[in-house]
Amino acid sequence: MTKAALAKIADDPELPGDERVHAESAVTEDTAEALAYLVDPFDLVGEMPGVELAQASWSSEEIDYDPDSPDWDLDEDDVDGDEEADGTAVVG
């Protein structure tokens, strides 16, 4: 991801030199910055009728994954509309 972001920065003819140096440093030091440079949130929702993006930001955090921890269970918001919390399908 970092290499792709650096390539995009290098190919941006409108990016001033001082901003280029800052962008290269940011995407090299933080993968979330690299992702943010590659994906523009406004482009993701700009064409959707009725949607206006007011603010967008990216962040990341390294955490230890424990598959046995109850903290890693699906929340009710994580379940699709046609599945129950236990993963069984809802048949209508």
PDB file of C-alpha atoms in Angstrom:
ATOM      1  CA  MET A   1       0.000   0.000   0.000  1.00  0.00           C
ATOM      2  CA  THR A   2       2.848   2.351   0.840  1.00  0.00           C
ATOM      3  CA  LYS A   3       4.507   1.750  -2.543  1.00  0.00           C
ATOM      4  CA  ALA A   4       1.247   2.504  -4.362  1.00  0.00           C
ATOM      5  CA  ALA A   5       0.777   5.720  -2.385  1.00  0.00           C
ATOM      6  CA  LEU A   6       4.368   6.797  -3.079  1.00  0.00           C
ATOM      7  CA  ALA A   7       3.847   6.106  -6.792  1.00  0.00           C
ATOM      8  CA  LYS A   8       0.671   8.202  -6.791  1.00  0.00           C
ATOM      9  CA  ILE A   9       2.510  11.049  -5.057  1.00  0.00           C
ATOM     10  CA  ALA A  10       5.339  10.857  -7.595  1.00  0.00           C
ATOM     11  CA  ASP A  11       2.830  10.989 -10.475  1.00  0.00           C
ATOM     12  CA  ASP A  12       0.936  14.018  -9.125  1.00  0.00           C
ATOM     13  CA  PRO A  13       2.105  17.001 -11.210  1.00  0.00           C
ATOM     14  CA  GLU A  14       0.054  19.500  -9.188  1.00  0.00           C
ATOM     15  CA  LEU A  15       1.613  18.625  -5.813  1.00  0.00           C
ATOM     16  CA  PRO A  16       4.094  21.323  -4.688  1.00  0.00           C
ATOM     17  CA  GLY A  17       7.543  20.137  -3.571  1.00  0.00           C
ATOM     18  CA  ASP A  18       7.113  20.868   0.133  1.00  0.00           C
ATOM     19  CA  GLU A  19       3.743  19.092   0.209  1.00  0.00           C
ATOM     20  CA  ARG A  20       5.246  16.190  -1.737  1.00  0.00           C
ATOM     21  CA  VAL A  21       7.960  15.707   0.900  1.00  0.00           C
ATOM     22  CA  HIS A  22       5.379  15.855   3.686  1.00  0.00           C
ATOM     23  CA  ALA A  23       3.068  13.379   1.902  1.00  0.00           C
ATOM     24  CA  GLU A  24       5.926  10.950   1.221  1.00  0.00           C
ATOM     25  CA  SER A  25       6.947  11.060   4.877  1.00  0.00           C
ATOM     26  CA  ALA A  26       3.379  10.579   6.107  1.00  0.00           C
ATOM     27  CA  VAL A  27       2.567   7.584   3.878  1.00  0.00           C
ATOM     28  CA  THR A  28       5.901   5.944   4.696  1.00  0.00           C
ATOM     29  CA  GLU A  29       5.378   6.235   8.450  1.00  0.00           C
ATOM     30  CA  ASP A  30       1.679   5.306   8.668  1.00  0.00           C
ATOM     31  CA  THR A  31      -0.300   2.793   6.607  1.00  0.00           C
ATOM     32  CA  ALA A  32      -3.518   4.674   7.374  1.00  0.00           C
ATOM     33  CA  GLU A  33      -1.995   7.745   5.704  1.00  0.00           C
ATOM     34  CA  ALA A  34      -1.106   5.632   2.668  1.00  0.00           C
ATOM     35  CA  LEU A  35      -4.694   4.409   2.475  1.00  0.00           C
ATOM     36  CA  ALA A  36      -5.999   7.938   2.888  1.00  0.00           C
ATOM     37  CA  TYR A  37      -3.791   9.098   0.022  1.00  0.00           C
ATOM     38  CA  LEU A  38      -5.054   6.323  -2.247  1.00  0.00           C
ATOM     39  CA  VAL A  39      -8.776   6.478  -1.416  1.00  0.00           C
ATOM     40  CA  ASP A  40     -10.652   9.759  -1.451  1.00  0.00           C
ATOM     41  CA  PRO A  41     -13.807   9.461   0.694  1.00  0.00           C
ATOM     42  CA  PHE A  42     -15.495  12.191  -1.348  1.00  0.00           C
ATOM     43  CA  ASP A  43     -15.003  10.092  -4.484  1.00  0.00           C
ATOM     44  CA  LEU A  44     -16.598   7.098  -2.736  1.00  0.00           C
ATOM     45  CA  VAL A  45     -19.889   8.836  -1.989  1.00  0.00           C
ATOM     46  CA  GLY A  46     -19.857  11.877  -4.272  1.00  0.00           C
ATOM     47  CA  GLU A  47     -22.076  10.307  -6.920  1.00  0.00           C
ATOM     48  CA  MET A  48     -24.611   8.816  -4.487  1.00  0.00           C
ATOM     49  CA  PRO A  49     -27.946  10.669  -4.614  1.00  0.00           C
ATOM     50  CA  GLY A  50     -28.986  12.167  -1.305  1.00  0.00           C
ATOM     51  CA  VAL A  51     -25.566  11.716   0.310  1.00  0.00           C
ATOM     52  CA  GLU A  52     -23.419  14.648   1.300  1.00  0.00           C
ATOM     53  CA  LEU A  53     -20.124  13.913   3.031  1.00  0.00           C
ATOM     54  CA  ALA A  54     -19.494  16.544   5.670  1.00  0.00           C
ATOM     55  CA  GLN A  55     -16.231  15.215   7.073  1.00  0.00           C
ATOM     56  CA  ALA A  56     -13.971  12.195   6.646  1.00  0.00           C
ATOM     57  CA  SER A  57     -10.867  10.970   8.396  1.00  0.00           C
ATOM     58  CA  TRP A  58      -8.747   7.836   8.557  1.00  0.00           C
ATOM     59  CA  SER A  59      -7.003   6.326  11.524  1.00  0.00           C
ATOM     60  CA  SER A  60      -5.531   2.997  12.475  1.00  0.00           C
ATOM     61  CA  GLU A  61      -4.372   1.280  15.594  1.00  0.00           C
ATOM     62  CA  GLU A  62      -2.469  -1.937  16.179  1.00  0.00           C
ATOM     63  CA  ILE A  63      -4.198  -4.282  18.596  1.00  0.00           C
ATOM     64  CA  ASP A  64      -3.731  -7.855  19.759  1.00  0.00           C
ATOM     65  CA  TYR A  65      -6.302 -10.218  18.298  1.00  0.00           C
ATOM     66  CA  ASP A  66      -7.709 -12.849  20.640  1.00  0.00           C
ATOM     67  CA  PRO A  67     -10.281 -14.996  18.810  1.00  0.00           C
ATOM     68  CA  ASP A  68     -11.460 -16.448  22.143  1.00  0.00           C
ATOM     69  CA  SER A  69     -12.232 -13.065  23.650  1.00  0.00           C
ATOM     70  CA  PRO A  70     -15.922 -12.107  23.909  1.00  0.00           C
ATOM     71  CA  ASP A  71     -14.893  -8.644  22.679  1.00  0.00           C
ATOM     72  CA  TRP A  72     -14.472 -10.177  19.212  1.00  0.00           C
ATOM     73  CA  ASP A  73     -18.065 -11.455  18.989  1.00  0.00           C
ATOM     74  CA  LEU A  74     -20.301  -9.830  16.406  1.00  0.00           C
ATOM     75  CA  ASP A  75     -22.257  -6.874  17.686  1.00  0.00           C
ATOM     76  CA  GLU A  76     -25.871  -6.611  16.648  1.00  0.00           C
ATOM     77  CA  ASP A  77     -24.861  -3.761  14.300  1.00  0.00           C
ATOM     78  CA  ASP A  78     -22.396  -6.093  12.539  1.00  0.00           C
ATOM     79  CA  VAL A  79     -25.074  -8.616  11.544  1.00  0.00           C
ATOM     80  CA  ASP A  80     -26.694  -8.365   8.108  1.00  0.00           C
ATOM     81  CA  GLY A  81     -30.443  -7.913   8.005  1.00  0.00           C
ATOM     82  CA  ASP A  82     -31.050 -11.532   6.996  1.00  0.00           C
ATOM     83  CA  GLU A  83     -28.951 -13.149   9.717  1.00  0.00           C
ATOM     84  CA  GLU A  84     -29.500 -13.597  13.401  1.00  0.00           C
ATOM     85  CA  ALA A  85     -26.746 -12.677  15.890  1.00  0.00           C
ATOM     86  CA  ASP A  86     -25.746 -16.363  16.119  1.00  0.00           C
ATOM     87  CA  GLY A  87     -25.118 -16.456  12.352  1.00  0.00           C
ATOM     88  CA  THR A  88     -28.232 -18.438  11.405  1.00  0.00           C
ATOM     89  CA  ALA A  89     -30.151 -17.246   8.373  1.00  0.00           C
ATOM     90  CA  VAL A  90     -33.581 -15.730   8.745  1.00  0.00           C
ATOM     91  CA  VAL A  91     -36.082 -17.308   6.374  1.00  0.00           C
ATOM     92  CA  GLY A  92     -39.115 -15.197   5.579  1.00  0.00           C
TER      93      GLY A  92
END
